[in-house]
Amino acid sequence: GSICITFHLALLIPHRNQAAILANSEQHGITWHLMDPVYDAGDILVQRVFQIGAEATALSLNAQCYEAAIETLKAAGFKIVKA
């Protein structure tokens, strides 16, 4: 069968996107995971955590997320191939 993966501009739990800034979180990140019929319930393949700078904005946080996604895409793919 087919395997589909997706990524989130968040660690899924506890915060999504810029909610991390509003919650005064010190860390944020991205998650690559398998898609599942149950929303966001697929197995996590890779997560990347990074610090949120004191001057972070929604734009800079999104940029960090996309950079992390690009850097970790290969690792997510390798996990699928090995399975």
Short mmCIF file of C-alpha atoms in Angstrom, two decimals:
data_model
loop_
_atom_site.label_atom_id
_atom_site.label_comp_id
_atom_site.label_asym_id
_atom_site.label_seq_id
_atom_site.Cartn_x
_atom_site.Cartn_y
_atom_site.Cartn_z
CA GLY A 1 0.00 0.00 0.00
CA SER A 2 0.84 3.64 -0.18
CA ILE A 3 2.57 5.51 2.59
CA CYS A 4 2.01 9.23 3.05
CA ILE A 5 3.95 11.52 5.33
CA THR A 6 3.33 15.08 6.41
CA PHE A 7 5.02 17.62 8.58
CA HIS A 8 3.78 20.13 11.09
CA LEU A 9 5.27 23.47 11.99
CA ALA A 10 5.03 22.30 15.57
CA LEU A 11 5.91 19.47 17.90
CA LEU A 12 2.22 18.46 17.73
CA ILE A 13 2.01 18.62 21.48
CA PRO A 14 1.97 20.92 23.39
CA HIS A 15 1.81 23.85 20.92
CA ARG A 16 1.01 24.50 17.32
CA ASN A 17 2.78 27.19 15.32
CA GLN A 18 3.02 30.62 16.86
CA ALA A 19 0.97 29.54 19.88
CA ALA A 20 4.39 28.68 21.31
CA ILE A 21 5.35 32.36 21.31
CA LEU A 22 2.11 33.36 22.97
CA ALA A 23 2.58 30.65 25.59
CA ASN A 24 6.08 31.99 26.36
CA SER A 25 7.59 28.64 25.43
CA GLU A 26 11.36 28.50 25.23
CA GLN A 27 11.34 25.71 22.64
CA HIS A 28 9.51 24.92 19.44
CA GLY A 29 10.06 22.58 16.53
CA ILE A 30 8.69 20.52 13.69
CA THR A 31 7.34 17.00 13.34
CA TRP A 32 7.38 14.63 10.37
CA HIS A 33 4.88 11.82 10.81
CA LEU A 34 2.97 9.17 8.93
CA MET A 35 -0.51 10.18 7.88
CA ASP A 36 -3.28 8.23 9.56
CA PRO A 37 -7.09 8.24 9.21
CA VAL A 38 -7.16 9.66 12.75
CA TYR A 39 -6.00 13.29 12.64
CA ASP A 40 -2.36 13.67 13.76
CA ALA A 41 -2.26 10.11 15.11
CA GLY A 42 0.34 8.69 12.71
CA ASP A 43 3.67 7.43 13.98
CA ILE A 44 6.23 10.20 14.45
CA LEU A 45 9.23 9.78 12.15
CA VAL A 46 11.39 12.76 13.09
CA GLN A 47 11.11 15.78 15.34
CA ARG A 48 13.50 18.73 15.49
CA VAL A 49 13.45 20.96 18.56
CA PHE A 50 14.99 24.43 18.65
CA GLN A 51 15.08 27.38 21.02
CA ILE A 52 12.76 30.34 20.53
CA GLY A 53 14.79 33.53 20.64
CA ALA A 54 13.68 36.49 22.73
CA GLU A 55 13.05 38.49 19.55
CA ALA A 56 11.12 35.74 17.75
CA THR A 57 8.21 36.70 15.56
CA ALA A 58 5.67 34.59 13.72
CA LEU A 59 7.68 35.11 10.51
CA SER A 60 11.05 34.16 12.01
CA LEU A 61 9.56 31.13 13.76
CA ASN A 62 7.99 29.91 10.52
CA ALA A 63 11.34 30.38 8.75
CA GLN A 64 13.07 28.27 11.42
CA CYS A 65 10.40 25.60 11.02
CA TYR A 66 10.79 25.39 7.25
CA GLU A 67 14.58 25.24 7.53
CA ALA A 68 14.27 22.40 10.04
CA ALA A 69 11.78 20.61 7.78
CA ILE A 70 14.15 20.76 4.82
CA GLU A 71 17.08 19.57 6.95
CA THR A 72 15.15 16.59 8.37
CA LEU A 73 13.19 15.42 5.32
CA LYS A 74 15.91 12.95 4.32
CA ALA A 75 15.92 11.40 7.81
CA ALA A 76 12.13 10.98 7.68
CA GLY A 77 12.40 9.26 4.30
CA PHE A 78 15.13 6.91 5.50
CA LYS A 79 12.95 5.80 8.40
CA ILE A 80 10.23 4.81 5.92
CA VAL A 81 12.64 2.93 3.66
CA LYS A 82 14.08 0.98 6.59
CA ALA A 83 10.62 -0.04 7.83
#
